[in-house]
PDB file of C-alpha atoms in Angstrom:
ATOM      1  CA  MET A   1      13.301   5.487 -49.823  1.00 49.00           C
ATOM      2  CA  THR A   2      11.426   3.678 -46.821  1.00 57.00           C
ATOM      3  CA  PRO A   3       7.761   4.222 -46.828  1.00 58.00           C
ATOM      4  CA  PRO A   4       6.166   5.973 -43.986  1.00 68.00           C
ATOM      5  CA  LEU A   5       4.900   3.872 -41.283  1.00 71.00           C
ATOM      6  CA  SER A   6       0.956   3.450 -41.330  1.00 78.00           C
ATOM      7  CA  TYR A   7      -1.379   4.511 -38.459  1.00 71.00           C
ATOM      8  CA  PRO A   8      -1.715   1.101 -36.962  1.00 82.00           C
ATOM      9  CA  ALA A   9       2.004   0.765 -37.217  1.00 81.00           C
ATOM     10  CA  LEU A  10       2.624   4.063 -35.617  1.00 81.00           C
ATOM     11  CA  LYS A  11       0.083   3.180 -32.795  1.00 82.00           C
ATOM     12  CA  SER A  12       1.809  -0.081 -32.243  1.00 82.00           C
ATOM     13  CA  VAL A  13       5.270   1.304 -32.074  1.00 82.00           C
ATOM     14  CA  LEU A  14       4.347   3.987 -29.731  1.00 85.00           C
ATOM     15  CA  GLU A  15       2.621   1.699 -27.165  1.00 85.00           C
ATOM     16  CA  TYR A  16       5.817  -0.176 -26.577  1.00 88.00           C
ATOM     17  CA  VAL A  17       8.041   2.831 -26.443  1.00 91.00           C
ATOM     18  CA  VAL A  18       9.281   3.591 -22.771  1.00 93.00           C
ATOM     19  CA  VAL A  19       7.323   6.325 -21.420  1.00 94.00           C
ATOM     20  CA  GLU A  20      10.164   8.918 -21.184  1.00 95.00           C
ATOM     21  CA  LYS A  21      10.991   8.568 -24.998  1.00 94.00           C
ATOM     22  CA  ARG A  22       7.347   8.658 -25.714  1.00 94.00           C
ATOM     23  CA  ILE A  23       6.772  12.052 -23.986  1.00 95.00           C
ATOM     24  CA  HIS A  24       9.673  13.578 -26.048  1.00 93.00           C
ATOM     25  CA  LEU A  25       8.499  11.965 -29.441  1.00 91.00           C
ATOM     26  CA  THR A  26       4.900  13.231 -28.949  1.00 92.00           C
ATOM     27  CA  SER A  27       6.044  16.474 -27.835  1.00 93.00           C
ATOM     28  CA  ARG A  28       7.284  17.038 -31.570  1.00 91.00           C
ATOM     29  CA  SER A  29       4.219  16.378 -33.411  1.00 91.00           C
ATOM     30  CA  LYS A  30       0.273  16.961 -33.131  1.00 92.00           C
ATOM     31  CA  PHE A  31      -0.356  14.148 -35.246  1.00 90.00           C
ATOM     32  CA  LEU A  32       1.648  11.668 -33.096  1.00 90.00           C
ATOM     33  CA  GLN A  33      -0.122  13.395 -29.938  1.00 91.00           C
ATOM     34  CA  ARG A  34      -3.550  12.360 -31.488  1.00 91.00           C
ATOM     35  CA  ILE A  35      -2.416   8.757 -32.076  1.00 90.00           C
ATOM     36  CA  ASP A  36      -0.780   8.867 -28.309  1.00 91.00           C
ATOM     37  CA  LYS A  37      -4.241   9.821 -26.683  1.00 89.00           C
ATOM     38  CA  THR A  38      -5.504   6.689 -28.178  1.00 90.00           C
ATOM     39  CA  ILE A  39      -3.118   4.178 -26.645  1.00 91.00           C
ATOM     40  CA  PRO A  40      -2.746   3.126 -22.832  1.00 92.00           C
ATOM     41  CA  VAL A  41       0.341   4.600 -21.079  1.00 94.00           C
ATOM     42  CA  TYR A  42       2.239   2.474 -18.796  1.00 95.00           C
ATOM     43  CA  ALA A  43       4.929   3.245 -16.541  1.00 97.00           C
ATOM     44  CA  LYS A  44       6.778   1.694 -13.546  1.00 98.00           C
ATOM     45  CA  SER A  45       5.898   4.419 -10.860  1.00 98.00           C
ATOM     46  CA  ILE A  46       4.613   7.747 -10.396  1.00 98.00           C
ATOM     47  CA  ARG A  47       5.520   9.772  -7.179  1.00 98.00           C
ATOM     48  CA  ALA A  48       3.762  12.891  -5.951  1.00 96.00           C
ATOM     49  CA  TRP A  49       4.698  15.004  -3.118  1.00 94.00           C
ATOM     50  CA  GLY A  50       4.396  18.825  -2.432  1.00 86.00           C
ATOM     51  CA  ASP A  51       4.404  20.560  -5.923  1.00 89.00           C
ATOM     52  CA  ASN A  52       6.330  17.572  -7.446  1.00 93.00           C
ATOM     53  CA  VAL A  53       5.480  14.882  -9.577  1.00 96.00           C
ATOM     54  CA  LYS A  54       7.826  12.186 -10.914  1.00 96.00           C
ATOM     55  CA  LEU A  55       7.118   9.585 -13.614  1.00 97.00           C
ATOM     56  CA  ASN A  56       9.561   7.055 -13.845  1.00 97.00           C
ATOM     57  CA  SER A  57      12.754   9.313 -14.199  1.00 95.00           C
ATOM     58  CA  LEU A  58      11.175  12.383 -15.296  1.00 95.00           C
ATOM     59  CA  LEU A  59      10.367  15.127 -12.637  1.00 94.00           C
ATOM     60  CA  PHE A  60       8.260  18.303 -12.693  1.00 94.00           C
ATOM     61  CA  THR A  61       8.790  20.466  -9.605  1.00 91.00           C
ATOM     62  CA  GLY A  62       6.544  23.603  -9.057  1.00 82.00           C
ATOM     63  CA  LYS A  63       9.307  25.328  -7.300  1.00 75.00           C
ATOM     64  CA  ASN A  64      11.471  25.459 -10.359  1.00 72.00           C
ATOM     65  CA  ASN A  65      14.294  23.568  -8.176  1.00 75.00           C
ATOM     66  CA  TYR A  66      16.015  22.330 -11.410  1.00 78.00           C
ATOM     67  CA  HIS A  67      19.789  21.746 -11.550  1.00 80.00           C
ATOM     68  CA  ARG A  68      19.905  21.760 -15.358  1.00 87.00           C
ATOM     69  CA  ALA A  69      18.104  23.381 -18.027  1.00 88.00           C
ATOM     70  CA  GLU A  70      17.457  19.929 -19.545  1.00 89.00           C
ATOM     71  CA  ASP A  71      15.923  18.850 -16.227  1.00 89.00           C
ATOM     72  CA  GLU A  72      13.548  21.729 -16.639  1.00 89.00           C
ATOM     73  CA  MET A  73      12.752  21.077 -20.005  1.00 92.00           C
ATOM     74  CA  ASN A  74      11.806  17.541 -19.221  1.00 91.00           C
ATOM     75  CA  GLY A  75       9.877  18.817 -16.353  1.00 93.00           C
ATOM     76  CA  MET A  76       7.670  20.955 -18.390  1.00 93.00           C
ATOM     77  CA  LEU A  77       7.131  18.095 -21.075  1.00 94.00           C
ATOM     78  CA  LEU A  78       5.959  15.799 -18.362  1.00 95.00           C
ATOM     79  CA  ILE A  79       3.407  17.933 -16.822  1.00 94.00           C
ATOM     80  CA  SER A  80       2.141  18.975 -20.078  1.00 94.00           C
ATOM     81  CA  TYR A  81       1.686  15.455 -21.138  1.00 94.00           C
ATOM     82  CA  LEU A  82       0.059  14.568 -17.774  1.00 94.00           C
ATOM     83  CA  ARG A  83      -2.305  17.267 -18.294  1.00 92.00           C
ATOM     84  CA  GLY A  84      -3.483  15.998 -21.757  1.00 87.00           C
ATOM     85  CA  ARG A  85      -3.956  12.450 -20.725  1.00 86.00           C
ATOM     86  CA  SER A  86      -7.165  10.995 -19.372  1.00 77.00           C
ATOM     87  CA  SER A  87      -5.492   8.133 -17.450  1.00 91.00           C
ATOM     88  CA  ILE A  88      -1.942   6.574 -16.693  1.00 95.00           C
ATOM     89  CA  ASN A  89      -1.151   2.808 -15.927  1.00 97.00           C
ATOM     90  CA  VAL A  90       1.654   2.435 -13.304  1.00 98.00           C
ATOM     91  CA  ASN A  91       2.804  -0.351 -11.220  1.00 98.00           C
ATOM     92  CA  LEU A  92       3.534   1.805  -8.166  1.00 99.00           C
ATOM     93  CA  ALA A  93       2.021   5.008  -6.974  1.00 98.00           C
ATOM     94  CA  VAL A  94       3.545   6.928  -4.201  1.00 98.00           C
ATOM     95  CA  PHE A  95       1.983   9.854  -2.516  1.00 98.00           C
ATOM     96  CA  SER A  96       3.627  11.863   0.365  1.00 97.00           C
ATOM     97  CA  THR A  97       2.040  14.674   2.410  1.00 96.00           C
ATOM     98  CA  VAL A  98      -1.016  14.978  -0.071  1.00 96.00           C
ATOM     99  CA  ASN A  99      -3.939  16.173   1.947  1.00 94.00           C
ATOM    100  CA  THR A 100      -5.760  18.227  -0.440  1.00 93.00           C
ATOM    101  CA  SER A 101      -6.240  18.048  -4.246  1.00 89.00           C
ATOM    102  CA  GLN A 102      -4.374  21.456  -4.504  1.00 90.00           C
ATOM    103  CA  ASP A 103      -1.211  19.687  -3.187  1.00 90.00           C
ATOM    104  CA  ILE A 104      -0.273  18.114  -6.384  1.00 90.00           C
ATOM    105  CA  PRO A 105       0.056  20.323  -9.743  1.00 91.00           C
ATOM    106  CA  VAL A 106      -2.102  18.030 -11.894  1.00 92.00           C
ATOM    107  CA  LYS A 107      -5.193  15.968 -11.821  1.00 92.00           C
ATOM    108  CA  LEU A 108      -4.527  12.421 -11.950  1.00 94.00           C
ATOM    109  CA  ASP A 109      -6.403   9.130 -13.012  1.00 95.00           C
ATOM    110  CA  LEU A 110      -4.348   6.409 -12.131  1.00 97.00           C
ATOM    111  CA  THR A 111      -4.604   2.417 -12.707  1.00 98.00           C
ATOM    112  CA  ILE A 112      -2.100   0.856 -10.370  1.00 98.00           C
ATOM    113  CA  ASN A 113      -0.903  -2.264  -9.029  1.00 98.00           C
ATOM    114  CA  LYS A 114       0.636  -1.065  -5.636  1.00 99.00           C
ATOM    115  CA  LEU A 115      -0.125   2.145  -3.553  1.00 99.00           C
ATOM    116  CA  GLN A 116       2.014   3.678  -0.872  1.00 98.00           C
ATOM    117  CA  THR A 117       1.091   6.683   1.018  1.00 97.00           C
ATOM    118  CA  ILE A 118       2.834   8.553   3.619  1.00 96.00           C
ATOM    119  CA  CYS A 119       0.939  11.030   6.106  1.00 94.00           C
ATOM    120  CA  CYS A 120      -1.872  11.747   3.541  1.00 95.00           C
ATOM    121  CA  ASN A 121      -5.373  12.273   3.368  1.00 94.00           C
ATOM    122  CA  LEU A 122      -6.463   8.817   2.143  1.00 94.00           C
ATOM    123  CA  GLU A 123      -9.915  10.144   0.675  1.00 93.00           C
ATOM    124  CA  VAL A 124      -7.985  12.653  -1.633  1.00 95.00           C
ATOM    125  CA  VAL A 125      -5.546  10.035  -2.592  1.00 97.00           C
ATOM    126  CA  LEU A 126      -8.163   7.529  -3.454  1.00 96.00           C
ATOM    127  CA  SER A 127      -9.995  10.016  -5.585  1.00 95.00           C
ATOM    128  CA  MET A 128      -7.117   9.878  -8.034  1.00 96.00           C
ATOM    129  CA  ILE A 129      -7.250   5.966  -8.202  1.00 97.00           C
ATOM    130  CA  ASN A 130      -9.355   4.216 -10.832  1.00 96.00           C
ATOM    131  CA  SER A 131     -11.704   1.305  -9.748  1.00 95.00           C
ATOM    132  CA  ARG A 132      -9.966  -0.647 -12.385  1.00 96.00           C
ATOM    133  CA  SER A 133      -6.948  -0.864 -10.129  1.00 97.00           C
ATOM    134  CA  LEU A 134      -8.853  -3.287  -7.731  1.00 97.00           C
ATOM    135  CA  PRO A 135      -7.699  -5.748  -6.395  1.00 97.00           C
ATOM    136  CA  LEU A 136      -4.397  -3.917  -5.355  1.00 98.00           C
ATOM    137  CA  THR A 137      -1.143  -6.290  -5.202  1.00 98.00           C
ATOM    138  CA  GLU A 138      -0.015  -4.247  -2.175  1.00 98.00           C
ATOM    139  CA  PHE A 139      -1.069  -1.402  -0.104  1.00 98.00           C
ATOM    140  CA  SER A 140       1.502   0.303   2.197  1.00 97.00           C
ATOM    141  CA  THR A 141       0.729   3.242   4.475  1.00 95.00           C
ATOM    142  CA  ILE A 142       2.101   5.681   7.117  1.00 94.00           C
ATOM    143  CA  ILE A 143      -0.416   7.484   9.023  1.00 90.00           C
ATOM    144  CA  ASP A 144       0.109  10.512  11.153  1.00 88.00           C
ATOM    145  CA  LYS A 145      -3.721  11.054  12.209  1.00 89.00           C
ATOM    146  CA  PRO A 146      -6.599   8.906  13.023  1.00 91.00           C
ATOM    147  CA  THR A 147      -7.686   7.337   9.752  1.00 92.00           C
ATOM    148  CA  ASN A 148     -10.467   4.985   8.864  1.00 94.00           C
ATOM    149  CA  VAL A 149      -8.914   2.122   6.706  1.00 94.00           C
ATOM    150  CA  ASP A 150     -11.859  -0.224   6.392  1.00 94.00           C
ATOM    151  CA  LEU A 151     -12.104   0.844   2.869  1.00 95.00           C
ATOM    152  CA  GLU A 152     -12.793  -1.354  -0.305  1.00 96.00           C
ATOM    153  CA  ILE A 153      -9.418  -0.360  -1.972  1.00 96.00           C
ATOM    154  CA  VAL A 154      -7.499  -1.426   1.372  1.00 96.00           C
ATOM    155  CA  ARG A 155      -9.661  -4.585   1.589  1.00 96.00           C
ATOM    156  CA  SER A 156      -8.998  -5.531  -1.923  1.00 97.00           C
ATOM    157  CA  ALA A 157      -5.250  -5.731  -1.372  1.00 98.00           C
ATOM    158  CA  LYS A 158      -3.385  -8.910  -1.289  1.00 97.00           C
ATOM    159  CA  ASN A 159      -0.809  -7.526   1.230  1.00 96.00           C
ATOM    160  CA  VAL A 160      -1.309  -4.697   3.337  1.00 97.00           C
ATOM    161  CA  ILE A 161       1.493  -2.857   5.227  1.00 95.00           C
ATOM    162  CA  PHE A 162       0.996  -0.355   8.099  1.00 93.00           C
ATOM    163  CA  SER A 163       4.043   1.780   9.084  1.00 86.00           C
ATOM    164  CA  THR A 164       2.335   3.671  12.235  1.00 70.00           C
ATOM    165  CA  SER A 165       1.189   2.955  15.685  1.00 64.00           C
ATOM    166  CA  ASP A 166      -2.408   3.442  16.866  1.00 70.00           C
ATOM    167  CA  LYS A 167      -3.910   5.829  14.539  1.00 82.00           C
ATOM    168  CA  VAL A 168      -5.464   3.428  12.274  1.00 88.00           C
ATOM    169  CA  ILE A 169      -9.409   3.002  12.584  1.00 91.00           C
ATOM    170  CA  GLY A 170     -11.296  -0.259  11.572  1.00 93.00           C
ATOM    171  CA  LEU A 171      -8.446  -2.615  11.603  1.00 93.00           C
ATOM    172  CA  GLU A 172     -10.437  -5.450  13.012  1.00 95.00           C
ATOM    173  CA  LYS A 173     -12.967  -5.456  10.325  1.00 95.00           C
ATOM    174  CA  LEU A 174     -10.496  -5.688   7.568  1.00 96.00           C
ATOM    175  CA  SER A 175     -10.944  -8.861   5.697  1.00 95.00           C
ATOM    176  CA  ASN A 176      -7.537  -8.926   4.159  1.00 96.00           C
ATOM    177  CA  LYS A 177      -5.629 -12.292   4.881  1.00 95.00           C
ATOM    178  CA  SER A 178      -1.992 -10.832   5.062  1.00 96.00           C
ATOM    179  CA  VAL A 179      -1.564  -7.656   7.231  1.00 96.00           C
ATOM    180  CA  ARG A 180       1.733  -6.538   8.588  1.00 94.00           C
ATOM    181  CA  PHE A 181       2.528  -3.493  11.095  1.00 92.00           C
ATOM    182  CA  ARG A 182       5.948  -2.199  11.311  1.00 84.00           C
ATOM    183  CA  VAL A 183       7.764   0.447  13.634  1.00 68.00           C
ATOM    184  CA  ASP A 184       6.905  -0.081  17.405  1.00 70.00           C
ATOM    185  CA  GLY A 185       3.781  -2.305  16.849  1.00 73.00           C
ATOM    186  CA  LEU A 186       0.244  -1.601  18.250  1.00 86.00           C
ATOM    187  CA  HIS A 187      -0.980  -0.962  21.768  1.00 89.00           C
ATOM    188  CA  THR A 188      -2.226  -4.070  23.723  1.00 92.00           C
ATOM    189  CA  ASN A 189      -5.808  -2.483  23.578  1.00 93.00           C
ATOM    190  CA  THR A 190      -5.766  -2.262  19.728  1.00 92.00           C
ATOM    191  CA  VAL A 191      -4.599  -5.797  19.374  1.00 95.00           C
ATOM    192  CA  ALA A 192      -7.299  -6.973  21.998  1.00 97.00           C
ATOM    193  CA  LYS A 193      -9.963  -5.299  19.888  1.00 96.00           C
ATOM    194  CA  ILE A 194      -8.782  -7.205  16.920  1.00 96.00           C
ATOM    195  CA  ILE A 195      -8.956 -10.519  18.736  1.00 98.00           C
ATOM    196  CA  LYS A 196     -12.398  -9.747  20.299  1.00 98.00           C
ATOM    197  CA  TYR A 197     -13.781  -8.895  16.995  1.00 98.00           C
ATOM    198  CA  TRP A 198     -12.538 -12.181  15.335  1.00 98.00           C
ATOM    199  CA  VAL A 199     -13.848 -14.119  18.194  1.00 97.00           C
ATOM    200  CA  GLN A 200     -17.496 -12.850  17.925  1.00 97.00           C
ATOM    201  CA  ASN A 201     -17.183 -12.660  14.154  1.00 97.00           C
ATOM    202  CA  GLY A 202     -14.937 -15.389  12.883  1.00 95.00           C
ATOM    203  CA  LYS A 203     -12.147 -15.035  10.491  1.00 96.00           C
ATOM    204  CA  GLU A 204     -11.086 -16.973   7.361  1.00 96.00           C
ATOM    205  CA  VAL A 205      -8.567 -19.711   7.809  1.00 97.00           C
ATOM    206  CA  GLY A 206      -5.177 -18.726   6.450  1.00 97.00           C
ATOM    207  CA  THR A 207      -5.397 -15.114   7.942  1.00 98.00           C
ATOM    208  CA  GLU A 208      -2.350 -13.806   9.513  1.00 97.00           C
ATOM    209  CA  PHE A 209      -1.477 -10.457  11.108  1.00 97.00           C
ATOM    210  CA  THR A 210       2.042  -9.614  11.831  1.00 95.00           C
ATOM    211  CA  ILE A 211       2.903  -6.919  14.591  1.00 94.00           C
ATOM    212  CA  SER A 212       6.397  -5.776  15.040  1.00 92.00           C
ATOM    213  CA  TYR A 213       7.934  -4.520  18.232  1.00 91.00           C
ATOM    214  CA  SER A 214      11.379  -2.860  18.702  1.00 87.00           C
ATOM    215  CA  THR A 215      12.131  -4.560  21.991  1.00 89.00           C
ATOM    216  CA  ASN A 216      11.758  -8.182  23.386  1.00 89.00           C
ATOM    217  CA  LEU A 217      10.151  -6.465  26.761  1.00 91.00           C
ATOM    218  CA  ASP A 218       7.287  -4.698  24.498  1.00 91.00           C
ATOM    219  CA  LEU A 219       6.447  -8.116  23.000  1.00 92.00           C
ATOM    220  CA  SER A 220       6.701  -9.966  26.290  1.00 92.00           C
ATOM    221  CA  LEU A 221       4.413  -7.295  27.895  1.00 94.00           C
ATOM    222  CA  VAL A 222       1.847  -7.404  24.950  1.00 94.00           C
ATOM    223  CA  VAL A 223       1.644 -11.118  25.194  1.00 94.00           C
ATOM    224  CA  ALA A 224       1.209 -11.236  28.935  1.00 95.00           C
ATOM    225  CA  ASN A 225      -1.418  -8.412  28.896  1.00 97.00           C
ATOM    226  CA  LEU A 226      -3.403 -10.302  26.185  1.00 97.00           C
ATOM    227  CA  GLN A 227      -3.210 -13.680  27.986  1.00 96.00           C
ATOM    228  CA  GLU A 228      -4.505 -11.849  31.037  1.00 96.00           C
ATOM    229  CA  GLN A 229      -7.418 -10.397  29.060  1.00 97.00           C
ATOM    230  CA  PHE A 230      -8.601 -13.288  27.367  1.00 97.00           C
ATOM    231  CA  HIS A 231      -7.866 -16.317  29.642  1.00 95.00           C
ATOM    232  CA  LYS A 232     -11.443 -16.757  30.626  1.00 95.00           C
ATOM    233  CA  THR A 233     -12.624 -16.781  27.011  1.00 96.00           C
ATOM    234  CA  ARG A 234     -14.473 -20.016  25.916  1.00 95.00           C
ATOM    235  CA  GLY A 235     -12.097 -22.121  24.225  1.00 94.00           C
ATOM    236  CA  TYR A 236      -8.933 -20.585  25.398  1.00 95.00           C
ATOM    237  CA  SER A 237      -5.840 -22.759  25.797  1.00 94.00           C
ATOM    238  CA  GLU A 238      -1.990 -22.352  26.117  1.00 89.00           C
ATOM    239  CA  ALA A 239      -1.177 -25.550  24.355  1.00 82.00           C
ATOM    240  CA  ILE A 240      -0.421 -23.922  21.106  1.00 82.00           C
ATOM    241  CA  ASN A 241       2.099 -26.483  19.671  1.00 69.00           C
ATOM    242  CA  GLU A 242       4.150 -23.654  18.011  1.00 58.00           C
ATOM    243  CA  HIS A 243       7.798 -23.391  17.921  1.00 60.00           C
ATOM    244  CA  SER A 244       7.865 -19.996  19.292  1.00 62.00           C
ATOM    245  CA  ARG A 245       7.673 -18.012  22.268  1.00 69.00           C
ATOM    246  CA  SER A 246       4.682 -18.027  24.749  1.00 83.00           C
ATOM    247  CA  GLY A 247       1.007 -17.375  23.618  1.00 92.00           C
ATOM    248  CA  PHE A 248      -2.416 -18.800  23.434  1.00 96.00           C
ATOM    249  CA  CYS A 249      -5.228 -20.042  21.172  1.00 95.00           C
ATOM    250  CA  ILE A 250      -8.921 -19.454  20.919  1.00 97.00           C
ATOM    251  CA  GLN A 251     -11.247 -21.993  19.427  1.00 96.00           C
ATOM    252  CA  LEU A 252     -13.286 -19.958  16.908  1.00 96.00           C
ATOM    253  CA  SER A 253     -15.444 -22.774  15.439  1.00 95.00           C
ATOM    254  CA  SER A 254     -15.696 -26.585  15.045  1.00 94.00           C
ATOM    255  CA  THR A 255     -13.059 -26.149  12.169  1.00 96.00           C
ATOM    256  CA  SER A 256     -10.864 -23.156  12.995  1.00 97.00           C
ATOM    257  CA  LYS A 257      -8.996 -21.460  15.806  1.00 96.00           C
ATOM    258  CA  LEU A 258      -6.912 -18.351  16.422  1.00 97.00           C
ATOM    259  CA  ILE A 259      -3.318 -18.593  17.301  1.00 96.00           C
ATOM    260  CA  VAL A 260      -1.461 -15.587  19.210  1.00 96.00           C
ATOM    261  CA  HIS A 261       2.289 -15.924  19.658  1.00 94.00           C
ATOM    262  CA  GLY A 262       5.429 -14.165  19.809  1.00 91.00           C
ATOM    263  CA  MET A 263       8.303 -14.970  17.512  1.00 85.00           C
ATOM    264  CA  GLU A 264      12.030 -15.171  18.001  1.00 75.00           C
ATOM    265  CA  LYS A 265      14.147 -12.127  17.357  1.00 75.00           C
ATOM    266  CA  LEU A 266      14.568 -11.266  13.671  1.00 78.00           C
ATOM    267  CA  GLU A 267      17.116  -8.893  12.104  1.00 73.00           C
ATOM    268  CA  VAL A 268      15.461  -6.493   9.394  1.00 71.00           C
ATOM    269  CA  ASN A 269      17.488  -3.809   7.798  1.00 71.00           C
ATOM    270  CA  GLY A 270      20.002  -4.017  10.382  1.00 71.00           C
ATOM    271  CA  HIS A 271      17.552  -3.716  13.319  1.00 76.00           C
ATOM    272  CA  ASP A 272      16.358  -6.360  15.718  1.00 84.00           C
ATOM    273  CA  VAL A 273      12.512  -6.967  15.401  1.00 88.00           C
ATOM    274  CA  TYR A 274      10.157  -8.995  17.768  1.00 91.00           C
ATOM    275  CA  ASN A 275       7.107 -10.118  16.090  1.00 92.00           C
ATOM    276  CA  LEU A 276       3.753 -10.794  17.415  1.00 94.00           C
ATOM    277  CA  VAL A 277       1.367 -13.113  15.208  1.00 95.00           C
ATOM    278  CA  LEU A 278      -2.199 -13.454  14.915  1.00 97.00           C
ATOM    279  CA  LYS A 279      -3.130 -16.353  12.705  1.00 96.00           C
ATOM    280  CA  ILE A 280      -6.188 -18.440  11.791  1.00 97.00           C
ATOM    281  CA  VAL A 281      -5.549 -22.030  11.340  1.00 96.00           C
ATOM    282  CA  LEU A 282      -7.609 -25.309  10.723  1.00 95.00           C
ATOM    283  CA  SER A 283      -8.803 -26.924  13.875  1.00 88.00           C
ATOM    284  CA  HIS A 284      -7.976 -30.646  14.064  1.00 74.00           C
TER     285      HIS A 284
END
């Protein structure tokens, strides 16, 4: 007869069992539940929207919209498991239309690598993210109302992606080196505000903001308007030596300069995209 596993052995085994199986295993034994609570939990993703929470492939829905009895059982096991945990480690956390703590059915304490929010109250979402998550690998957001993004967790992200128009506040203050704007770009005044802040306060070499526009005309108008606004700025020049569309550069210091230029058409997911690039380079 095979001897039972020791406490350390059980602990080691549980830690490396995929989270779906781990939830099922621990639901059958209070002893395993006690062991489980001493071990970190790792998952690929967690998603929260409405009354729903999905951890990897397990879904809990507060509206009881289950198609099978098995799905309902798995959902109840999941929510019970999450309510019994102090924290969860996940690679990607996605929140959609979460504006109050009552919008999701369980209190979460997450340590994450990537965060995506869709039409959420950032303050509410960030209250569920543990500070151990910083710095993030990626922060991506769709914003539907004016929101200040000059936040520590956003500044910590290696890559930042905004899928929004002009409802983002504090863009010019972000210290991130890689920021992308998708879906209809930014208004000229918003881009100009970023440029003015960089000219006045400097910016780290290697920084690159990429702003996407859906038509060639939109991009051309933005570039022309920016040239008109900044052509009298000290250190302004249209000799940018870039293999690109028209643009300009502004000397920021004896060692760095800002280059603003359009790029030729790109195809992204079957759609034509025209990018405006703001980047800080070494000045020779």
